[in-house]
Amino acid sequence: MADSPSLLAALAAIVGDAHVLTRPDDTAPYVADWRGHYPGIARAVVRPADTGQVARVVRLCAEAGVPLVPQGGNTGLVGGSTPDDSGREVVVSLGRMTAVRRVDPLGNSMTLEAGCTVLAAQAAARECGKLFPLSLASEGSATIGGVVSTNAGGEQVLRYGNTRELTLGLEVVLADGRVLDALTTLRKDNTGYDLKQLFIGSEGTLGIVTAAAFKLFPQPRRTVTGWVALTDPQAAVDLLAMLTDAVGERVTAFELLGREALDQVLAHPLEGMRDPLAGGYPWAVLFDVSETSARMDPAEAVEEVLGMALERGLAIDAALAASGRQAQEFWALREHVPEAQRLHGPSLKHDISVPIASIPAFIETAGAALARALPGIRIVCFGHVGDGNLHYNQSKPPGMDDKAFRARAPEIHDIVHGIAADMHGSISAEHGIGRLKQDAFLRHKAPLALDLMASLKAAFDPRGVFNPGRILPPSRP
């Protein structure tokens, strides 16, 4: 069965000839990440239609010793969802499994198949008058299976939590083809180990998530969106504390943008994009404060906080969105940062987290260290201040050769990750490990934690079927 013709025929018998892709033109969308950093060669791309077909595909490949790469929307940034260049790996795309199985407004829950996009999930919740709060720049193509497997965060983690906190239950195909039905919507179930937590954030290395149940929330009735020009990152941390003291959990999102990030966006603006404030200020914060009660309006409290921030010199200027359209225009600036940086040429990306109080020190320390190592390097810093997660990226110095800049990547990664670790932070807040960060992960993670993770991998996937070489190297027992 391990020979390709027999394997491909058996896979086609499960999912249909049209859904076993082998021609390069057909497999191209599945074998490279969107940034083009991890191109590979797939033995085949298999597109099952339901959980039963996934289970049969897994069982067949496990028996044949064929490694599998689970894939959702292929929007990952760390090389965790594309095949390597060996030509041995089969990509299992969940793109056909898009059903919204159930929305329960009374129970505030929703059950979705793995191929459903985040945007479709938001729409399904909205149709029932509820909020699915996971929100990220790639939500139009990122899928439920992918966000579970990477424990995605996004812009509203501050109020609603990341994917781990939103997930109630999972359906998972295991390495021997059995299906773990833990697709509960119960809020309380104290019956032994919470197995779903092992699969959330495991990047497809322990099983293939085929469906997930999530918490839903009331839709906000009023949202105040603000753009504030600031003197420095410490002012952002102080403003967050002031807002939180004033309105509590109503602070839904609180994003920091450095000047370089904003300038790159404005150099390649989409329709309607413009700087909300004048003056070339060095830092900006974009925030949402939302209220679910029709009897309360947070605008007065927000305006009072901004007035105090201006009086104290924390804020240089501020603008509140006058309409939903203007709020969308503010957010478009933030969401366009990754694409704008791509248009500026090669970039190095870091997805670190540190304690919130350490954010200013991290930015200052890392910026100085990088400037010493590579004078003229441009820091594209933005991210979720409310949960300590910074996207701390770098663009090459003006005039520097692309190849020469990429050659400095290991040194730059070491500097950024080392400083984050020294501040008791994490080298990956929401993007995962994949292949990109494996060396740093092995260097900075506690040895005992690595040993326990290797034991889990061996217990759940003893043959190394799922995503070998991602997170942990395949040579680990």
Tab-separated table of C-alpha atoms in Angstrom:
chain	number	residue	atom	x	y	z
A	1	MET	CA	0.000	0.000	0.000
A	2	ALA	CA	2.981	2.345	0.562
A	3	ASP	CA	3.601	2.633	-3.185
A	4	SER	CA	1.949	5.742	-4.611
A	5	PRO	CA	-0.397	4.190	-7.202
A	6	SER	CA	-1.988	1.841	-4.664
A	7	LEU	CA	-2.144	4.525	-1.979
A	8	LEU	CA	-3.673	7.099	-4.305
A	9	ALA	CA	-6.262	4.629	-5.540
A	10	ALA	CA	-7.215	3.753	-1.975
A	11	LEU	CA	-7.484	7.429	-1.029
A	12	ALA	CA	-9.649	8.079	-4.090
A	13	ALA	CA	-11.935	5.228	-3.030
A	14	ILE	CA	-12.533	7.097	0.231
A	15	VAL	CA	-12.948	10.712	-0.898
A	16	GLY	CA	-13.520	10.427	-4.664
A	17	ASP	CA	-11.126	10.882	-7.570
A	18	ALA	CA	-11.795	14.619	-7.793
A	19	HIS	CA	-10.591	15.155	-4.245
A	20	VAL	CA	-7.187	13.485	-4.468
A	21	LEU	CA	-4.971	16.133	-6.047
A	22	THR	CA	-1.535	15.285	-7.425
A	23	ARG	CA	-0.927	17.591	-10.407
A	24	PRO	CA	1.341	20.532	-9.489
A	25	ASP	CA	-1.179	23.082	-10.761
A	26	ASP	CA	-3.845	21.565	-8.512
A	27	THR	CA	-1.692	21.182	-5.413
A	28	ALA	CA	-0.019	24.600	-5.659
A	29	PRO	CA	-2.425	26.414	-3.263
A	30	TYR	CA	-1.792	23.775	-0.592
A	31	VAL	CA	1.990	23.312	-0.660
A	32	ALA	CA	3.271	26.811	0.150
A	33	ASP	CA	2.391	29.267	2.888
A	34	TRP	CA	1.033	32.663	1.881
A	35	ARG	CA	4.407	34.352	2.435
A	36	GLY	CA	6.189	31.755	0.313
A	37	HIS	CA	8.694	30.854	3.026
A	38	TYR	CA	7.859	27.148	3.284
A	39	PRO	CA	7.208	25.695	-0.172
A	40	GLY	CA	7.025	21.917	-0.266
A	41	ILE	CA	6.019	18.918	-2.328
A	42	ALA	CA	2.922	16.924	-1.463
A	43	ARG	CA	2.596	13.263	-2.267
A	44	ALA	CA	-1.069	14.175	-2.636
A	45	VAL	CA	-3.625	16.617	-1.313
A	46	VAL	CA	-6.697	14.835	0.026
A	47	ARG	CA	-9.962	16.700	0.584
A	48	PRO	CA	-12.359	14.645	2.765
A	49	ALA	CA	-16.003	15.663	3.036
A	50	ASP	CA	-16.764	14.542	6.595
A	51	THR	CA	-15.299	13.165	9.787
A	52	GLY	CA	-15.795	9.579	8.687
A	53	GLN	CA	-13.706	10.152	5.589
A	54	VAL	CA	-10.981	11.870	7.634
A	55	ALA	CA	-10.866	8.870	9.949
A	56	ARG	CA	-10.548	6.438	7.040
A	57	VAL	CA	-7.803	8.520	5.415
A	58	VAL	CA	-5.861	8.651	8.675
A	59	ARG	CA	-6.225	4.925	9.267
A	60	LEU	CA	-5.077	4.106	5.740
A	61	CYS	CA	-2.028	6.379	5.875
A	62	ALA	CA	-1.062	5.292	9.383
A	63	GLU	CA	-1.046	1.652	8.332
A	64	ALA	CA	1.067	2.549	5.292
A	65	GLY	CA	3.496	4.678	7.313
A	66	VAL	CA	2.621	7.812	5.330
A	67	PRO	CA	2.903	11.109	7.262
A	68	LEU	CA	-0.008	13.543	7.192
A	69	VAL	CA	-0.115	17.344	7.292
A	70	PRO	CA	-3.510	18.671	8.456
A	71	GLN	CA	-4.424	21.964	6.799
A	72	GLY	CA	-7.157	24.540	7.228
A	73	GLY	CA	-7.043	27.903	5.470
A	74	ASN	CA	-3.242	27.770	5.184
A	75	THR	CA	-2.872	31.220	6.730
A	76	GLY	CA	-0.203	30.183	9.236
A	77	LEU	CA	3.075	32.048	9.612
A	78	VAL	CA	5.426	29.418	11.061
A	79	GLY	CA	5.538	26.628	8.471
A	80	GLY	CA	3.225	24.308	10.360
A	81	SER	CA	0.592	23.561	7.728
A	82	THR	CA	2.524	22.904	4.519
A	83	PRO	CA	4.388	19.752	3.440
A	84	ASP	CA	8.140	19.482	3.493
A	85	ASP	CA	10.176	18.923	0.314
A	86	SER	CA	10.484	15.147	0.693
A	87	GLY	CA	7.415	14.373	-1.414
A	88	ARG	CA	6.325	11.815	1.204
A	89	GLU	CA	3.708	13.805	3.106
A	90	VAL	CA	0.000	13.822	2.295
A	91	VAL	CA	-1.832	17.074	2.961
A	92	VAL	CA	-5.277	16.585	4.504
A	93	SER	CA	-7.271	19.685	3.654
A	94	LEU	CA	-10.433	20.250	5.699
A	95	GLY	CA	-11.699	22.855	3.240
A	96	ARG	CA	-14.830	20.908	2.254
A	97	MET	CA	-16.034	20.530	5.848
A	98	THR	CA	-17.712	23.911	6.290
A	99	ALA	CA	-21.009	23.140	8.041
A	100	VAL	CA	-22.412	25.115	10.933
A	101	ARG	CA	-23.770	22.120	12.786
A	102	ARG	CA	-25.673	23.957	15.477
A	103	VAL	CA	-26.210	27.384	16.981
A	104	ASP	CA	-27.793	27.433	20.446
A	105	PRO	CA	-28.746	31.000	21.419
A	106	LEU	CA	-30.117	29.947	24.807
A	107	GLY	CA	-27.020	27.952	25.660
A	108	ASN	CA	-24.742	30.579	24.108
A	109	SER	CA	-22.850	28.012	22.081
A	110	MET	CA	-22.129	27.134	18.474
A	111	THR	CA	-20.781	23.957	16.876
A	112	LEU	CA	-18.820	24.236	13.635
A	113	GLU	CA	-16.922	21.939	11.304
A	114	ALA	CA	-13.202	22.485	10.926
A	115	GLY	CA	-13.288	23.998	7.448
A	116	CYS	CA	-15.727	26.773	8.363
A	117	THR	CA	-13.996	30.138	8.165
A	118	VAL	CA	-13.851	32.491	11.127
A	119	LEU	CA	-15.788	35.049	9.082
A	120	ALA	CA	-18.561	32.540	8.379
A	121	ALA	CA	-18.661	31.651	12.070
A	122	GLN	CA	-19.083	35.319	12.977
A	123	ALA	CA	-21.930	35.626	10.468
A	124	ALA	CA	-23.716	32.509	11.751
A	125	ALA	CA	-23.589	33.839	15.303
A	126	ARG	CA	-24.763	37.280	14.194
A	127	GLU	CA	-27.810	35.794	12.453
A	128	CYS	CA	-28.928	34.505	15.849
A	129	GLY	CA	-28.228	37.785	17.594
A	130	LYS	CA	-24.996	36.552	19.174
A	131	LEU	CA	-21.306	37.379	19.008
A	132	PHE	CA	-18.517	34.960	18.079
A	133	PRO	CA	-15.677	37.158	19.325
A	134	LEU	CA	-12.655	35.607	17.641
A	135	SER	CA	-11.437	38.252	15.192
A	136	LEU	CA	-8.182	38.372	13.236
A	137	ALA	CA	-6.866	39.875	10.033
A	138	SER	CA	-7.062	36.574	8.122
A	139	GLU	CA	-10.601	35.733	9.275
A	140	GLY	CA	-11.908	35.504	5.717
A	141	SER	CA	-9.710	32.473	5.019
A	142	ALA	CA	-8.570	31.219	8.441
A	143	THR	CA	-10.609	28.190	9.465
A	144	ILE	CA	-11.948	26.812	12.715
A	145	GLY	CA	-9.642	23.797	12.677
A	146	GLY	CA	-6.658	26.052	12.120
A	147	VAL	CA	-7.441	28.536	14.871
A	148	VAL	CA	-8.012	25.686	17.329
A	149	SER	CA	-4.789	23.969	16.324
A	150	THR	CA	-2.781	27.175	16.787
A	151	ASN	CA	-4.770	28.584	19.729
A	152	ALA	CA	-5.267	31.796	17.774
A	153	GLY	CA	-5.735	35.027	19.665
A	154	GLY	CA	-6.727	38.073	17.666
A	155	GLU	CA	-7.923	41.515	18.524
A	156	GLN	CA	-10.543	40.845	21.228
A	157	VAL	CA	-8.556	38.551	23.527
A	158	LEU	CA	-8.495	41.257	26.178
A	159	ARG	CA	-12.222	40.862	26.834
A	160	TYR	CA	-13.159	37.406	25.562
A	161	GLY	CA	-9.986	35.350	25.739
A	162	ASN	CA	-8.120	33.380	23.090
A	163	THR	CA	-9.316	30.239	21.305
A	164	ARG	CA	-8.453	28.029	24.275
A	165	GLU	CA	-10.781	30.030	26.499
A	166	LEU	CA	-13.551	30.129	23.896
A	167	THR	CA	-13.580	26.395	23.131
A	168	LEU	CA	-16.126	24.179	24.881
A	169	GLY	CA	-15.576	20.901	23.074
A	170	LEU	CA	-13.838	19.167	20.177
A	171	GLU	CA	-14.217	16.295	17.767
A	172	VAL	CA	-10.787	14.897	16.879
A	173	VAL	CA	-9.540	12.088	14.654
A	174	LEU	CA	-6.705	10.269	16.394
A	175	ALA	CA	-3.603	8.715	14.864
A	176	ASP	CA	-5.170	5.252	14.583
A	177	GLY	CA	-8.324	6.552	12.919
A	178	ARG	CA	-10.532	6.497	15.989
A	179	VAL	CA	-12.714	9.550	16.591
A	180	LEU	CA	-12.662	11.276	19.960
A	181	ASP	CA	-16.122	12.735	20.517
A	182	ALA	CA	-15.584	15.437	23.111
A	183	LEU	CA	-17.915	17.838	21.321
A	184	THR	CA	-19.726	18.937	24.458
A	185	THR	CA	-21.206	22.381	25.012
A	186	LEU	CA	-21.284	21.981	28.786
A	187	ARG	CA	-19.746	24.815	30.795
A	188	LYS	CA	-19.038	22.477	33.711
A	189	ASP	CA	-17.828	18.888	33.324
A	190	ASN	CA	-15.464	17.750	36.038
A	191	THR	CA	-14.970	14.152	34.853
A	192	GLY	CA	-11.254	13.581	34.656
A	193	TYR	CA	-8.716	15.119	32.326
A	194	ASP	CA	-9.901	17.883	30.009
A	195	LEU	CA	-8.642	16.181	26.858
A	196	LYS	CA	-9.617	18.966	24.470
A	197	GLN	CA	-6.959	21.213	25.963
A	198	LEU	CA	-4.234	18.869	24.695
A	199	PHE	CA	-5.297	19.424	21.087
A	200	ILE	CA	-5.779	23.195	21.301
A	201	GLY	CA	-2.483	24.751	20.251
A	202	SER	CA	-0.932	21.388	19.282
A	203	GLU	CA	-0.626	22.460	15.606
A	204	GLY	CA	-1.988	19.198	14.249
A	205	THR	CA	0.710	17.067	15.872
A	206	LEU	CA	-1.601	15.029	18.136
A	207	GLY	CA	-4.777	14.690	16.063
A	208	ILE	CA	-6.926	16.277	13.377
A	209	VAL	CA	-9.660	18.548	14.705
A	210	THR	CA	-12.792	18.001	12.610
A	211	ALA	CA	-15.313	20.074	14.597
A	212	ALA	CA	-15.396	22.408	17.577
A	213	ALA	CA	-17.979	23.912	19.927
A	214	PHE	CA	-17.499	27.492	21.108
A	215	LYS	CA	-18.917	29.988	23.556
A	216	LEU	CA	-21.096	32.785	22.218
A	217	PHE	CA	-21.734	36.172	23.780
A	218	PRO	CA	-24.265	39.009	23.542
A	219	GLN	CA	-23.797	41.375	20.634
A	220	PRO	CA	-22.473	44.803	21.676
A	221	ARG	CA	-25.146	47.474	21.361
A	222	ARG	CA	-22.670	50.343	21.400
A	223	THR	CA	-18.969	50.439	20.601
A	224	VAL	CA	-16.687	53.420	21.083
A	225	THR	CA	-13.624	53.242	18.842
A	226	GLY	CA	-10.727	55.559	19.533
A	227	TRP	CA	-7.392	56.423	17.941
A	228	VAL	CA	-4.913	58.092	20.286
A	229	ALA	CA	-1.510	59.593	19.487
A	230	LEU	CA	0.986	58.853	22.257
A	231	THR	CA	4.452	59.864	23.314
A	232	ASP	CA	5.806	56.381	24.010
A	233	PRO	CA	4.820	52.766	24.835
A	234	GLN	CA	4.721	53.522	28.565
A	235	ALA	CA	1.919	55.978	27.848
A	236	ALA	CA	0.019	53.156	26.129
A	237	VAL	CA	0.322	50.906	29.177
A	238	ASP	CA	-0.768	53.765	31.441
A	239	LEU	CA	-3.739	54.609	29.214
A	240	LEU	CA	-4.835	50.966	29.249
A	241	ALA	CA	-4.830	51.021	33.053
A	242	MET	CA	-6.862	54.246	33.082
A	243	LEU	CA	-9.445	52.872	30.655
A	244	THR	CA	-9.742	49.596	32.518
A	245	ASP	CA	-10.222	51.392	35.828
A	246	ALA	CA	-12.972	53.504	34.257
A	247	VAL	CA	-14.980	50.944	32.274
A	248	GLY	CA	-13.710	47.539	33.433
A	249	GLU	CA	-14.181	44.551	31.130
A	250	ARG	CA	-15.789	46.776	28.483
A	251	VAL	CA	-12.297	47.413	27.062
A	252	THR	CA	-12.600	44.921	24.221
A	253	ALA	CA	-9.469	45.645	22.195
A	254	PHE	CA	-6.392	47.767	22.779
A	255	GLU	CA	-3.802	47.817	20.005
A	256	LEU	CA	-0.426	49.543	19.810
A	257	LEU	CA	1.075	50.789	16.525
A	258	GLY	CA	4.536	52.239	16.076
A	259	ARG	CA	5.200	54.991	13.541
A	260	GLU	CA	7.042	52.713	11.110
A	261	ALA	CA	4.072	50.333	10.994
A	262	LEU	CA	1.654	53.173	10.272
A	263	ASP	CA	3.931	54.792	7.678
A	264	GLN	CA	4.242	51.535	5.762
A	265	VAL	CA	0.447	51.201	5.658
A	266	LEU	CA	-0.011	54.784	4.492
A	267	ALA	CA	2.554	54.225	1.741
A	268	HIS	CA	0.240	51.561	0.275
A	269	PRO	CA	-3.215	52.716	1.384
A	270	LEU	CA	-6.450	50.985	0.533
A	271	GLU	CA	-9.490	53.102	-0.291
A	272	GLY	CA	-10.476	55.284	2.659
A	273	MET	CA	-7.193	54.878	4.523
A	274	ARG	CA	-5.660	57.999	5.997
A	275	ASP	CA	-3.928	58.984	9.200
A	276	PRO	CA	-6.698	59.797	11.702
A	277	LEU	CA	-4.520	62.457	13.329
A	278	ALA	CA	-1.925	64.944	12.164
A	279	GLY	CA	1.547	65.567	13.469
A	280	GLY	CA	3.782	62.585	12.800
A	281	TYR	CA	3.389	61.271	16.372
A	282	PRO	CA	5.654	58.334	17.333
A	283	TRP	CA	3.072	55.884	18.702
A	284	ALA	CA	-0.667	55.275	18.448
A	285	VAL	CA	-3.256	53.205	20.261
A	286	LEU	CA	-6.427	51.905	18.658
A	287	PHE	CA	-9.085	50.712	21.081
A	288	ASP	CA	-12.658	49.484	21.250
A	289	VAL	CA	-14.837	49.897	24.323
A	290	SER	CA	-18.115	48.041	23.907
A	291	GLU	CA	-21.336	47.779	25.898
A	292	THR	CA	-24.000	45.073	25.622
A	293	SER	CA	-26.683	46.833	27.666
A	294	ALA	CA	-29.048	49.220	25.908
A	295	ARG	CA	-29.292	51.251	29.130
A	296	MET	CA	-25.631	52.192	29.295
A	297	ASP	CA	-23.393	54.297	27.054
A	298	PRO	CA	-19.613	54.113	27.652
A	299	ALA	CA	-18.829	57.188	25.559
A	300	GLU	CA	-18.864	59.664	28.457
A	301	ALA	CA	-16.427	57.588	30.519
A	302	VAL	CA	-14.099	57.154	27.539
A	303	GLU	CA	-14.092	60.872	26.802
A	304	GLU	CA	-13.285	61.612	30.447
A	305	VAL	CA	-10.331	59.216	30.394
A	306	LEU	CA	-8.971	60.719	27.174
A	307	GLY	CA	-9.321	64.199	28.635
A	308	MET	CA	-7.253	63.182	31.657
A	309	ALA	CA	-4.636	61.538	29.411
A	310	LEU	CA	-4.287	64.750	27.396
A	311	GLU	CA	-4.018	66.855	30.556
A	312	ARG	CA	-1.298	64.582	31.982
A	313	GLY	CA	0.693	64.607	28.764
A	314	LEU	CA	0.256	60.885	28.145
A	315	ALA	CA	-1.671	61.557	24.948
A	316	ILE	CA	-0.725	63.989	22.215
A	317	ASP	CA	-4.086	63.954	20.453
A	318	ALA	CA	-7.127	61.698	20.152
A	319	ALA	CA	-10.017	60.982	17.813
A	320	LEU	CA	-13.188	59.004	18.430
A	321	ALA	CA	-14.863	57.378	15.436
A	322	ALA	CA	-18.007	59.308	14.551
A	323	SER	CA	-19.622	56.377	12.729
A	324	GLY	CA	-19.351	52.670	12.170
A	325	ARG	CA	-17.712	53.357	8.829
A	326	GLN	CA	-15.037	55.514	10.410
A	327	ALA	CA	-14.407	52.833	13.032
A	328	GLN	CA	-13.851	50.351	10.205
A	329	GLU	CA	-11.406	52.780	8.600
A	330	PHE	CA	-9.442	53.004	11.854
A	331	TRP	CA	-9.289	49.224	12.104
A	332	ALA	CA	-8.334	48.846	8.443
A	333	LEU	CA	-5.097	50.681	9.227
A	334	ARG	CA	-4.223	48.137	11.906
A	335	GLU	CA	-5.262	45.098	9.879
A	336	HIS	CA	-3.310	46.181	6.796
A	337	VAL	CA	0.047	46.254	8.593
A	338	PRO	CA	1.192	42.713	7.639
A	339	GLU	CA	0.324	43.201	3.963
A	340	ALA	CA	1.937	46.640	3.880
A	341	GLN	CA	5.130	45.230	5.340
A	342	ARG	CA	5.140	42.511	2.708
A	343	LEU	CA	4.874	45.171	0.001
A	344	HIS	CA	7.909	46.912	1.513
A	345	GLY	CA	10.080	43.875	0.871
A	346	PRO	CA	11.489	41.080	3.025
A	347	SER	CA	10.629	41.188	6.697
A	348	LEU	CA	11.349	39.220	9.828
A	349	LYS	CA	8.384	38.491	12.089
A	350	HIS	CA	8.259	37.907	15.811
A	351	ASP	CA	5.151	37.083	17.812
A	352	ILE	CA	6.321	37.502	21.372
A	353	SER	CA	4.590	38.153	24.665
A	354	VAL	CA	5.889	39.681	27.869
A	355	PRO	CA	4.162	40.860	31.055
A	356	ILE	CA	2.182	43.989	30.227
A	357	ALA	CA	4.270	46.123	32.569
A	358	SER	CA	7.411	44.986	30.705
A	359	ILE	CA	6.224	46.059	27.241
A	360	PRO	CA	7.984	49.470	27.287
A	361	ALA	CA	11.235	47.935	28.547
A	362	PHE	CA	11.110	45.206	25.913
A	363	ILE	CA	10.590	47.704	23.088
A	364	GLU	CA	13.428	49.921	24.326
A	365	THR	CA	15.863	47.083	25.017
A	366	ALA	CA	15.197	45.146	21.819
A	367	GLY	CA	15.255	48.276	19.684
A	368	ALA	CA	18.642	49.321	21.039
A	369	ALA	CA	20.103	45.823	20.637
A	370	LEU	CA	18.911	45.526	17.046
A	371	ALA	CA	20.193	49.001	16.156
A	372	ARG	CA	23.643	47.995	17.419
A	373	ALA	CA	23.566	44.731	15.492
A	374	LEU	CA	22.249	46.207	12.237
A	375	PRO	CA	22.263	50.016	12.030
A	376	GLY	CA	19.306	51.394	10.094
A	377	ILE	CA	17.046	48.400	10.708
A	378	ARG	CA	13.387	49.437	10.739
A	379	ILE	CA	11.202	48.195	13.602
A	380	VAL	CA	7.584	47.476	12.695
A	381	CYS	CA	6.014	47.109	16.124
A	382	PHE	CA	2.304	46.591	16.653
A	383	GLY	CA	0.132	44.311	18.678
A	384	HIS	CA	-2.240	43.535	21.498
A	385	VAL	CA	-1.088	45.548	24.488
A	386	GLY	CA	-3.938	44.279	26.638
A	387	ASP	CA	-2.568	40.726	26.666
A	388	GLY	CA	1.138	41.500	26.367
A	389	ASN	CA	1.413	40.213	22.785
A	390	LEU	CA	3.574	42.246	20.418
A	391	HIS	CA	4.155	41.591	16.731
A	392	TYR	CA	7.693	42.871	16.794
A	393	ASN	CA	8.802	42.768	13.173
A	394	GLN	CA	11.755	44.127	11.228
A	395	SER	CA	12.209	45.511	7.734
A	396	LYS	CA	15.615	45.881	6.138
A	397	PRO	CA	17.614	49.104	6.342
A	398	PRO	CA	17.125	51.355	3.306
A	399	GLY	CA	19.353	50.255	0.432
A	400	MET	CA	20.309	46.916	1.941
A	401	ASP	CA	20.302	43.869	-0.337
A	402	ASP	CA	17.382	41.490	0.295
A	403	LYS	CA	19.610	38.430	0.457
A	404	ALA	CA	22.005	40.085	2.857
A	405	PHE	CA	19.119	41.042	5.143
A	406	ARG	CA	17.706	37.511	5.176
A	407	ALA	CA	21.164	36.185	6.038
A	408	ARG	CA	21.039	38.171	9.284
A	409	ALA	CA	17.753	36.525	10.302
A	410	PRO	CA	19.196	33.991	12.797
A	411	GLU	CA	21.076	36.723	14.649
A	412	ILE	CA	18.020	38.981	14.778
A	413	HIS	CA	15.740	36.143	15.927
A	414	ASP	CA	18.190	35.295	18.707
A	415	ILE	CA	18.245	38.884	19.937
A	416	VAL	CA	14.463	39.293	20.024
A	417	HIS	CA	13.686	35.874	21.485
A	418	GLY	CA	16.458	36.124	24.039
A	419	ILE	CA	15.220	39.462	25.373
A	420	ALA	CA	11.635	38.193	25.540
A	421	ALA	CA	12.778	35.100	27.456
A	422	ASP	CA	14.895	37.195	29.834
A	423	MET	CA	11.759	39.182	30.670
A	424	HIS	CA	9.845	35.982	31.496
A	425	GLY	CA	7.948	36.163	28.219
A	426	SER	CA	7.221	33.778	25.385
A	427	ILE	CA	8.771	33.459	21.927
A	428	SER	CA	5.309	32.723	20.492
A	429	ALA	CA	2.115	34.293	21.772
A	430	GLU	CA	-0.367	33.184	19.110
A	431	HIS	CA	1.300	32.053	15.868
A	432	GLY	CA	2.689	28.762	17.190
A	433	ILE	CA	6.024	27.014	16.676
A	434	GLY	CA	5.748	25.051	13.418
A	435	ARG	CA	9.140	24.790	11.774
A	436	LEU	CA	10.112	28.454	11.947
A	437	LYS	CA	10.554	28.706	15.718
A	438	GLN	CA	11.570	25.176	16.585
A	439	ASP	CA	15.199	25.987	17.397
A	440	ALA	CA	14.218	28.876	19.671
A	441	PHE	CA	11.488	26.759	21.246
A	442	LEU	CA	13.944	23.983	22.104
A	443	ARG	CA	16.410	26.518	23.466
A	444	HIS	CA	14.049	28.560	25.639
A	445	LYS	CA	11.464	26.014	26.796
A	446	ALA	CA	12.177	24.235	30.077
A	447	PRO	CA	13.730	20.768	29.501
A	448	LEU	CA	11.118	19.052	31.663
A	449	ALA	CA	8.322	20.678	29.668
A	450	LEU	CA	9.920	19.419	26.444
A	451	ASP	CA	10.181	15.912	27.876
A	452	LEU	CA	6.516	15.908	28.874
A	453	MET	CA	5.478	17.163	25.433
A	454	ALA	CA	7.538	14.431	23.779
A	455	SER	CA	5.808	11.873	26.003
A	456	LEU	CA	2.399	13.186	24.944
A	457	LYS	CA	3.392	13.009	21.286
A	458	ALA	CA	4.579	9.419	21.710
A	459	ALA	CA	1.359	8.441	23.511
A	460	PHE	CA	-1.046	10.051	21.039
A	461	ASP	CA	0.927	9.481	17.844
A	462	PRO	CA	3.452	6.656	18.357
A	463	ARG	CA	4.091	6.222	14.624
A	464	GLY	CA	4.695	9.931	14.048
A	465	VAL	CA	1.860	10.238	11.524
A	466	PHE	CA	0.718	13.784	12.287
A	467	ASN	CA	2.838	16.759	11.226
A	468	PRO	CA	6.249	15.210	11.918
A	469	GLY	CA	8.987	17.738	12.588
A	470	ARG	CA	6.606	20.510	13.603
A	471	ILE	CA	6.917	21.834	17.168
A	472	LEU	CA	9.148	18.918	18.238
A	473	PRO	CA	11.840	17.466	15.955
A	474	PRO	CA	10.999	13.992	14.614
A	475	SER	CA	14.070	12.506	16.272
A	476	ARG	CA	12.738	13.070	19.780
A	477	PRO	CA	11.375	9.835	21.302
